[in-house]
mmCIF file with all atom_site columns, C-alpha atoms in Angstrom:
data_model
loop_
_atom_site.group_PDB
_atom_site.id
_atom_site.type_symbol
_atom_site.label_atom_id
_atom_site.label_alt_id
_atom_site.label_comp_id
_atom_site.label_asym_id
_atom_site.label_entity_id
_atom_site.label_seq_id
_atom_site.pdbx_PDB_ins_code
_atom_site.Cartn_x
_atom_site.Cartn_y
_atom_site.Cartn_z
_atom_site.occupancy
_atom_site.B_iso_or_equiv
_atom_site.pdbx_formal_charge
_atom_site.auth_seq_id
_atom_site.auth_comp_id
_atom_site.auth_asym_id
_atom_site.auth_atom_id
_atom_site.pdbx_PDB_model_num
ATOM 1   C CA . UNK A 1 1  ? -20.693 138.470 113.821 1.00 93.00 ? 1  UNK A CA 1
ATOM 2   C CA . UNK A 1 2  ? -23.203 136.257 113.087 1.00 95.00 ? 2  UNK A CA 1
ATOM 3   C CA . UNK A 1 3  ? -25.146 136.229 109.202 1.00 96.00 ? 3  UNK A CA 1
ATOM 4   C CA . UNK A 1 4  ? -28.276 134.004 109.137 1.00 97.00 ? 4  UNK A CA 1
ATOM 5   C CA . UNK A 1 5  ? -29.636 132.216 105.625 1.00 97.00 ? 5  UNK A CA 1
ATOM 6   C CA . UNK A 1 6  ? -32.332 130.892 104.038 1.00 97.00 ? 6  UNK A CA 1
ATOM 7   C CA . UNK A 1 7  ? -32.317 128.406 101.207 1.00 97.00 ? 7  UNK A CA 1
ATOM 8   C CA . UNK A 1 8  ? -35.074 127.290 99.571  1.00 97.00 ? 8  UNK A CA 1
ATOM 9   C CA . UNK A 1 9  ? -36.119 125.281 96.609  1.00 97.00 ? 9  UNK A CA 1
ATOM 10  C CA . UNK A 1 10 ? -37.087 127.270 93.488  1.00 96.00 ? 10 UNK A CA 1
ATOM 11  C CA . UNK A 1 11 ? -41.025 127.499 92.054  1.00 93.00 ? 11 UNK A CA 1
ATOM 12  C CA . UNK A 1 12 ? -41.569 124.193 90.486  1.00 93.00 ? 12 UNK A CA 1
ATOM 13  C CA . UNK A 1 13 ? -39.291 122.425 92.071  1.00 96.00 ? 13 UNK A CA 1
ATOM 14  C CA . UNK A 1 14 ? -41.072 119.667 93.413  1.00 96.00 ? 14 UNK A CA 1
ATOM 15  C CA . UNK A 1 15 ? -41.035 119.224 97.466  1.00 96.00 ? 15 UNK A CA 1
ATOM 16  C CA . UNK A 1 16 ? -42.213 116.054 98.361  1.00 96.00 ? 16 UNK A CA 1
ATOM 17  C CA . UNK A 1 17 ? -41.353 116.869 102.339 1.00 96.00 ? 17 UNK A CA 1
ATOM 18  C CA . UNK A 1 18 ? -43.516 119.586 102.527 1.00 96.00 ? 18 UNK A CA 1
ATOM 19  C CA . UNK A 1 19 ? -46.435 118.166 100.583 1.00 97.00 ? 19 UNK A CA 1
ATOM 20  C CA . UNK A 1 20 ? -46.324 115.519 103.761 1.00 97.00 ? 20 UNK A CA 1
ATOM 21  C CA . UNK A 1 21 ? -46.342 118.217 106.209 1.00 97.00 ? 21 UNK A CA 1
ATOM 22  C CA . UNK A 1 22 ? -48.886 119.970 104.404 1.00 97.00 ? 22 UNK A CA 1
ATOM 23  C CA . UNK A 1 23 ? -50.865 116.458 104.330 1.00 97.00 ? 23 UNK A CA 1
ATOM 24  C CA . UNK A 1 24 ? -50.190 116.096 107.921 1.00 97.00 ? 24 UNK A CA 1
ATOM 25  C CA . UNK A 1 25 ? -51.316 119.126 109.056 1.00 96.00 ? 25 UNK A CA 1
ATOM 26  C CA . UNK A 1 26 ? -54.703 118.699 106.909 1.00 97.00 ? 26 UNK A CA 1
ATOM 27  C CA . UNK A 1 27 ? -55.200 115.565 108.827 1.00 96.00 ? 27 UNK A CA 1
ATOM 28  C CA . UNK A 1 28 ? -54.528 117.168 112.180 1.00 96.00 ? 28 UNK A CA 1
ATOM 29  C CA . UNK A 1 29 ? -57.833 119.449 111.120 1.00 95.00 ? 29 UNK A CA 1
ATOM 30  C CA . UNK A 1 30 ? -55.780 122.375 109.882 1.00 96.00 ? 30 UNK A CA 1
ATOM 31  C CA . UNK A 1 31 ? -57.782 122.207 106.546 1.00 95.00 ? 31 UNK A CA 1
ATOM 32  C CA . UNK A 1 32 ? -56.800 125.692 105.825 1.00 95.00 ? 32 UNK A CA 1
ATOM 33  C CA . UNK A 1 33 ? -53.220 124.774 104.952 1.00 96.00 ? 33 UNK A CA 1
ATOM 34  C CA . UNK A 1 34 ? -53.237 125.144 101.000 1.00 96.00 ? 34 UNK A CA 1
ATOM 35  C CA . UNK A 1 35 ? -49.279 124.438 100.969 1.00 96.00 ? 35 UNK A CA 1
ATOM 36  C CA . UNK A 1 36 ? -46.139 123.918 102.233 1.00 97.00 ? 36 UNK A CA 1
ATOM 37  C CA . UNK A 1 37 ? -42.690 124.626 101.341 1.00 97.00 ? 37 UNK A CA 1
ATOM 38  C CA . UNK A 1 38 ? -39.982 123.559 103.403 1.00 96.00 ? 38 UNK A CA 1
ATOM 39  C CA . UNK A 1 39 ? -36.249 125.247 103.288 1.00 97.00 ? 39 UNK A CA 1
ATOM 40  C CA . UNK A 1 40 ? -33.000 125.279 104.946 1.00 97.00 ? 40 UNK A CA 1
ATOM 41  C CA . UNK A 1 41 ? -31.860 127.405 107.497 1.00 97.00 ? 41 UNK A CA 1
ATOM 42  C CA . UNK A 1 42 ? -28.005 128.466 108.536 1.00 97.00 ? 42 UNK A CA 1
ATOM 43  C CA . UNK A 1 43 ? -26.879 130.850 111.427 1.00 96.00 ? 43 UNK A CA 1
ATOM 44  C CA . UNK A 1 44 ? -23.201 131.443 110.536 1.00 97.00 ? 44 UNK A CA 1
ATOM 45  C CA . UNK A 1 45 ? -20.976 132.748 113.019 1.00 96.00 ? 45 UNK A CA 1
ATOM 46  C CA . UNK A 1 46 ? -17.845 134.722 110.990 1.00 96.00 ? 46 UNK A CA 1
ATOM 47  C CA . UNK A 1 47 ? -14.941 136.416 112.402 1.00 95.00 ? 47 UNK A CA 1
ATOM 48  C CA . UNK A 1 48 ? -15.729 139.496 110.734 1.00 92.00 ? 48 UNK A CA 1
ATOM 49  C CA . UNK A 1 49 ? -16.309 143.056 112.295 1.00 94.00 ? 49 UNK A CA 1
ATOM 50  C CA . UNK A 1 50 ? -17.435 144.593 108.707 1.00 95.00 ? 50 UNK A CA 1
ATOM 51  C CA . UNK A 1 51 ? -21.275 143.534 108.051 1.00 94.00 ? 51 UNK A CA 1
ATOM 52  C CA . UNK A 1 52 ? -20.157 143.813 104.095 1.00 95.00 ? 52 UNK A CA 1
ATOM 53  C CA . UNK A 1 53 ? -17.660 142.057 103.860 1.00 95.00 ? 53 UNK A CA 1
ATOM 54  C CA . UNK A 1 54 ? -19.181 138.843 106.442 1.00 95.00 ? 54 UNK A CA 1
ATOM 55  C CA . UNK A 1 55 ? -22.053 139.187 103.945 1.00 96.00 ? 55 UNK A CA 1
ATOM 56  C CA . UNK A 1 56 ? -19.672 138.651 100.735 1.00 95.00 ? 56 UNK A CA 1
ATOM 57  C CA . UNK A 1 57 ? -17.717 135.862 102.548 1.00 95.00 ? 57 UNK A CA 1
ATOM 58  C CA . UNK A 1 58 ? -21.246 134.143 103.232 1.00 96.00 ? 58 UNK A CA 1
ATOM 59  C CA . UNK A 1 59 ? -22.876 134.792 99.989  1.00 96.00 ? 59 UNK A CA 1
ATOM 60  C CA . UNK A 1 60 ? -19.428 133.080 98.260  1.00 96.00 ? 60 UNK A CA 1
ATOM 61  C CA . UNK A 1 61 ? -19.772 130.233 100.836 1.00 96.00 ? 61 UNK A CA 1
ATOM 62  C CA . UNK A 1 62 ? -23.536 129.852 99.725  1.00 97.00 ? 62 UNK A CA 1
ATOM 63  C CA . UNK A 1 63 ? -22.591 129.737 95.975  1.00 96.00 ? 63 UNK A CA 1
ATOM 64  C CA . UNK A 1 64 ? -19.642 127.116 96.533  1.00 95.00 ? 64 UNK A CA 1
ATOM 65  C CA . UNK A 1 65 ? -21.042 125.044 99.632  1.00 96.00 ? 65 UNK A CA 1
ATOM 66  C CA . UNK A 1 66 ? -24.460 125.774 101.270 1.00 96.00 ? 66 UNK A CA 1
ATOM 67  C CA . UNK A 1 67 ? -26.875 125.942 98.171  1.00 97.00 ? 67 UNK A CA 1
ATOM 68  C CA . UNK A 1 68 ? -27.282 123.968 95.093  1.00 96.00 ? 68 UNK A CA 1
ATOM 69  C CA . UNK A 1 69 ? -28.289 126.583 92.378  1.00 96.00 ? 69 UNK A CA 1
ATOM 70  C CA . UNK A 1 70 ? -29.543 124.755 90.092  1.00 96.00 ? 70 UNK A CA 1
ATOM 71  C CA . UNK A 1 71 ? -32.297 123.814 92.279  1.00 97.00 ? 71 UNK A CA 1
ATOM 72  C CA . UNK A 1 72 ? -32.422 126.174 95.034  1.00 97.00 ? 72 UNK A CA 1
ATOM 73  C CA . UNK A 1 73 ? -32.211 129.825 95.658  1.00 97.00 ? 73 UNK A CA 1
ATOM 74  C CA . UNK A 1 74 ? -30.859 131.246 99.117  1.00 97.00 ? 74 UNK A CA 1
ATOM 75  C CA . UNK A 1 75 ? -31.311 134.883 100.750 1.00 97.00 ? 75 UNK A CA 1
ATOM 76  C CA . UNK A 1 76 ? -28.968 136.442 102.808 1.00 96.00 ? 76 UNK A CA 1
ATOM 77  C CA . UNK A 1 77 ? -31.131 138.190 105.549 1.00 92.00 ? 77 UNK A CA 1
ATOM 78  C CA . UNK B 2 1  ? -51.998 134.443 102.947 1.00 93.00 ? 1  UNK B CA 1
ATOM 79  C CA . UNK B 2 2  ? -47.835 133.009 103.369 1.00 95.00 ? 2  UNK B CA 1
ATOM 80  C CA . UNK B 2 3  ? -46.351 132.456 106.752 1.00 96.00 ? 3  UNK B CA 1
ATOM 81  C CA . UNK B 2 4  ? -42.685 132.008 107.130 1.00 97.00 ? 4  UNK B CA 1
ATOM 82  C CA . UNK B 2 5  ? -41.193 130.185 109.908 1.00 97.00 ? 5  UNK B CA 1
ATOM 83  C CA . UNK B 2 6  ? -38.066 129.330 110.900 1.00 97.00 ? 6  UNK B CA 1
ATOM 84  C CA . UNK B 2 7  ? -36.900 126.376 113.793 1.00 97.00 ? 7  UNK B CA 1
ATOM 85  C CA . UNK B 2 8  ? -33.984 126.152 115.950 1.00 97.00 ? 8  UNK B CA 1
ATOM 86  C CA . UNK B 2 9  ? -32.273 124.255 117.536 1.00 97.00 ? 9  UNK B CA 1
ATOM 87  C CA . UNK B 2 10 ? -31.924 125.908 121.118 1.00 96.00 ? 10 UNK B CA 1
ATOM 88  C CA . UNK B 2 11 ? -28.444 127.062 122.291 1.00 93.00 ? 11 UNK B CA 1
ATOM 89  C CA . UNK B 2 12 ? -26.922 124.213 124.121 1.00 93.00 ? 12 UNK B CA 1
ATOM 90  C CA . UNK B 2 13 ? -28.369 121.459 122.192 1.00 96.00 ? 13 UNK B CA 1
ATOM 91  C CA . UNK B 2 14 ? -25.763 119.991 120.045 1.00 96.00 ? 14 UNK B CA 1
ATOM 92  C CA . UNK B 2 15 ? -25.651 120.147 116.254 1.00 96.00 ? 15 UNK B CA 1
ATOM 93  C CA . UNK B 2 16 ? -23.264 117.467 114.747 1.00 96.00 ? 16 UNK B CA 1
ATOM 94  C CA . UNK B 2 17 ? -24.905 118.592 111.325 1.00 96.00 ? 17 UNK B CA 1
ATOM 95  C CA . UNK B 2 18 ? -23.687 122.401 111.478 1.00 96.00 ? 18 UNK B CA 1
ATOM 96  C CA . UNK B 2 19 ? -20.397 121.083 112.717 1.00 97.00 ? 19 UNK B CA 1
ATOM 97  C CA . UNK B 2 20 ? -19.748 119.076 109.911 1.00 97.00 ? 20 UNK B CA 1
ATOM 98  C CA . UNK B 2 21 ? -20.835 121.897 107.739 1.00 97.00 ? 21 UNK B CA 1
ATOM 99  C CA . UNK B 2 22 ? -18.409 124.707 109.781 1.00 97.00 ? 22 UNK B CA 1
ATOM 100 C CA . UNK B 2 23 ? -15.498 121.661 109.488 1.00 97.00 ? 23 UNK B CA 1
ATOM 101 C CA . UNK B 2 24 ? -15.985 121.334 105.724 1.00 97.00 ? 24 UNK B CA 1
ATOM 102 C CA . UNK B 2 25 ? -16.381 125.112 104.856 1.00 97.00 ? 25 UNK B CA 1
ATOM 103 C CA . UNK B 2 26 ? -12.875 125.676 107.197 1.00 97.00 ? 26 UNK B CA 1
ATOM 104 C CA . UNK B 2 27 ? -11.644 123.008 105.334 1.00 96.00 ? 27 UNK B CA 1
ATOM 105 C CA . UNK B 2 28 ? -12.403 124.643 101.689 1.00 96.00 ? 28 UNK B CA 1
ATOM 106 C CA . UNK B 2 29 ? -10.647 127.874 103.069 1.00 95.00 ? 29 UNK B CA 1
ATOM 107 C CA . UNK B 2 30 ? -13.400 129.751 105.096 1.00 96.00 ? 30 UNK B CA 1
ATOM 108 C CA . UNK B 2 31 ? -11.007 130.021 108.223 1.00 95.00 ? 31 UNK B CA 1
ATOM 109 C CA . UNK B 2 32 ? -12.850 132.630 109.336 1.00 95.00 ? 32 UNK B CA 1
ATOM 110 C CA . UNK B 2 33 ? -15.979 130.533 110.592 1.00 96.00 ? 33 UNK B CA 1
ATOM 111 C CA . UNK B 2 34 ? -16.010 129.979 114.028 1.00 96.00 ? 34 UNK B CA 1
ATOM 112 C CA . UNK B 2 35 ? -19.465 128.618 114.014 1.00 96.00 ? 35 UNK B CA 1
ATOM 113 C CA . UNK B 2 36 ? -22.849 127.245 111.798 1.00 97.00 ? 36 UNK B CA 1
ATOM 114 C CA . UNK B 2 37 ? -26.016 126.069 113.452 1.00 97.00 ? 37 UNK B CA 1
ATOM 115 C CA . UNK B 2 38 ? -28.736 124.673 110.900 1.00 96.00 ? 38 UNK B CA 1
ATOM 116 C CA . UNK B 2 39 ? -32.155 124.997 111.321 1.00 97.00 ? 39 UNK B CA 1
ATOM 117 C CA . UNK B 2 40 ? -35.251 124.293 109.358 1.00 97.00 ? 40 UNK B CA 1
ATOM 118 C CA . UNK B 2 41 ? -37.444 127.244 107.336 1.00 97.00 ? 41 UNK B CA 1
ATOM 119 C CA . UNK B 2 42 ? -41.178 126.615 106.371 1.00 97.00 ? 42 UNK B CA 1
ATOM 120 C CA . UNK B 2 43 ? -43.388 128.422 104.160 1.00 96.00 ? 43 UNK B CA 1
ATOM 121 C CA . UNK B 2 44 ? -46.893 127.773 105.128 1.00 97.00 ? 44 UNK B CA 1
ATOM 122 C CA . UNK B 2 45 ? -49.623 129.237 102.547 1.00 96.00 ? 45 UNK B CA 1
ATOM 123 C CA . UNK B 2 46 ? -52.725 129.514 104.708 1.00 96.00 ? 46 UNK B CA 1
ATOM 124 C CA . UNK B 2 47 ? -56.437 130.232 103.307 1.00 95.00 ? 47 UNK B CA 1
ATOM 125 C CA . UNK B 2 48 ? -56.765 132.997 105.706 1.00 92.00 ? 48 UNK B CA 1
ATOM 126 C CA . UNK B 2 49 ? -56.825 136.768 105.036 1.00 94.00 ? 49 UNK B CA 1
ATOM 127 C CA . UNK B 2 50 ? -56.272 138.056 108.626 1.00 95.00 ? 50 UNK B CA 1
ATOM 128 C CA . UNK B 2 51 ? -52.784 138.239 109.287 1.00 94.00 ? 51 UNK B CA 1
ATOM 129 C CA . UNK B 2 52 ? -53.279 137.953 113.366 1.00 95.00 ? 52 UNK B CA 1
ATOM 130 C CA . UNK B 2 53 ? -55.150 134.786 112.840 1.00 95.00 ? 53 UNK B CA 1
ATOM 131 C CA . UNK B 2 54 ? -53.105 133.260 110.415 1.00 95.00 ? 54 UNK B CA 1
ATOM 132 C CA . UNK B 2 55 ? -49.865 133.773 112.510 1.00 96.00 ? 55 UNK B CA 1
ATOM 133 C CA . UNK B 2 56 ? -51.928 132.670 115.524 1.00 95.00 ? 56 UNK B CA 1
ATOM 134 C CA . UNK B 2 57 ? -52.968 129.490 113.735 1.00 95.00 ? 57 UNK B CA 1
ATOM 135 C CA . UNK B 2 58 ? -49.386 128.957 112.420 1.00 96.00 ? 58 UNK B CA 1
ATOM 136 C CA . UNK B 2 59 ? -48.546 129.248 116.179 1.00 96.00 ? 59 UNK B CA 1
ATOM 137 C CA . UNK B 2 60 ? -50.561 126.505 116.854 1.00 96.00 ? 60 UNK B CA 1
ATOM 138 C CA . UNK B 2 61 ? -49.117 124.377 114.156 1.00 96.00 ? 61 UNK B CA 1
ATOM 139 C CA . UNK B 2 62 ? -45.283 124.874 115.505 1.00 97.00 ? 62 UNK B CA 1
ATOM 140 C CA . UNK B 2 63 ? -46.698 123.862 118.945 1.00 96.00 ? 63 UNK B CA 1
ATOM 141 C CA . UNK B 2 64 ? -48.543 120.809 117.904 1.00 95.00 ? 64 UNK B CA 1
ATOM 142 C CA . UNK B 2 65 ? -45.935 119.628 114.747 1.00 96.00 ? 65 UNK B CA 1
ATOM 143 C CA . UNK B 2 66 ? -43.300 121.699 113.348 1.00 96.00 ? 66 UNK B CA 1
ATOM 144 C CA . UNK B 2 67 ? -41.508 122.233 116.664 1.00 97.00 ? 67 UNK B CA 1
ATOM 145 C CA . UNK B 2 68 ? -40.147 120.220 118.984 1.00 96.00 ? 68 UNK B CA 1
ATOM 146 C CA . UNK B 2 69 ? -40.431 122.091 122.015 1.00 96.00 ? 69 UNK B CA 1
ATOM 147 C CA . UNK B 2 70 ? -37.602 120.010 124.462 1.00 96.00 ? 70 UNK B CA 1
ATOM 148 C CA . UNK B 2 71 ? -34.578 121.063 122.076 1.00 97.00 ? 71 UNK B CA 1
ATOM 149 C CA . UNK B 2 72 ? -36.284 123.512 119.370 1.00 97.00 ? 72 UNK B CA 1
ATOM 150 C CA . UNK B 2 73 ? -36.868 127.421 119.305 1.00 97.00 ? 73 UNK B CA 1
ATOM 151 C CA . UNK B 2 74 ? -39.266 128.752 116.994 1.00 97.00 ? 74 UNK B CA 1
ATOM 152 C CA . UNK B 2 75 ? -39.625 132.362 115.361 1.00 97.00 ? 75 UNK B CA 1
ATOM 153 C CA . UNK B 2 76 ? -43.113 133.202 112.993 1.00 96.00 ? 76 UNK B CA 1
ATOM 154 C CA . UNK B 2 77 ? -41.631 135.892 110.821 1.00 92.00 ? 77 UNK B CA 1
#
């Protein structure tokens, strides 16, 4: 089955990459872009029948390999 | 109002990134991962109250900068 996550950076982190997309898109005339945040995105295909245990396999996998915690937080949709 | 969006590569396209991600997490024990695309996640905070315009405008955005249309999938959540 496949499990799909998000990380993202945490509030306050700063994110330089989306402050340039969010300047970008101000300069393309989309002045009502106040910000931007951009994130990470992972479509994980597990062999796994059982949705609870794929989703405990993923969330260890995000803990160990796909998200640094310190500075990011990730959702498991 | 805050628009999430996420962008994907479209099936087919090749993703040397999500490989190397599926090789390393096989490699730390995850044998059961047959599979990881990446994609990119945006969080767009938009100075508009209507939800139908703001998605609509968001739209726009993907097709003019976010998105690249030849190998990329989009989905406004």
């Amino acid at each position: 089955m496949k499990i799909k996550i998000i990380v993202t950076l945490k509030n306050g982190v700063l994110d330089p990459q989306g402050k340039a997309i969010q300047q970008t898109l101000n300069g393309m005339g989309f002045n009502e872009v106040k910000d931007v945040r951009q994130g990470k995105y992972f479509d994980i295909d597990i062999n796994e029948t059982d949705e609870t245990k794929a989703k405990s396999k993923v969330d260890e996998m995000c803990k160990k390999l796909l998200a640094n915690l310190v500075i990011e937080d990730y959702k498991i949709l």
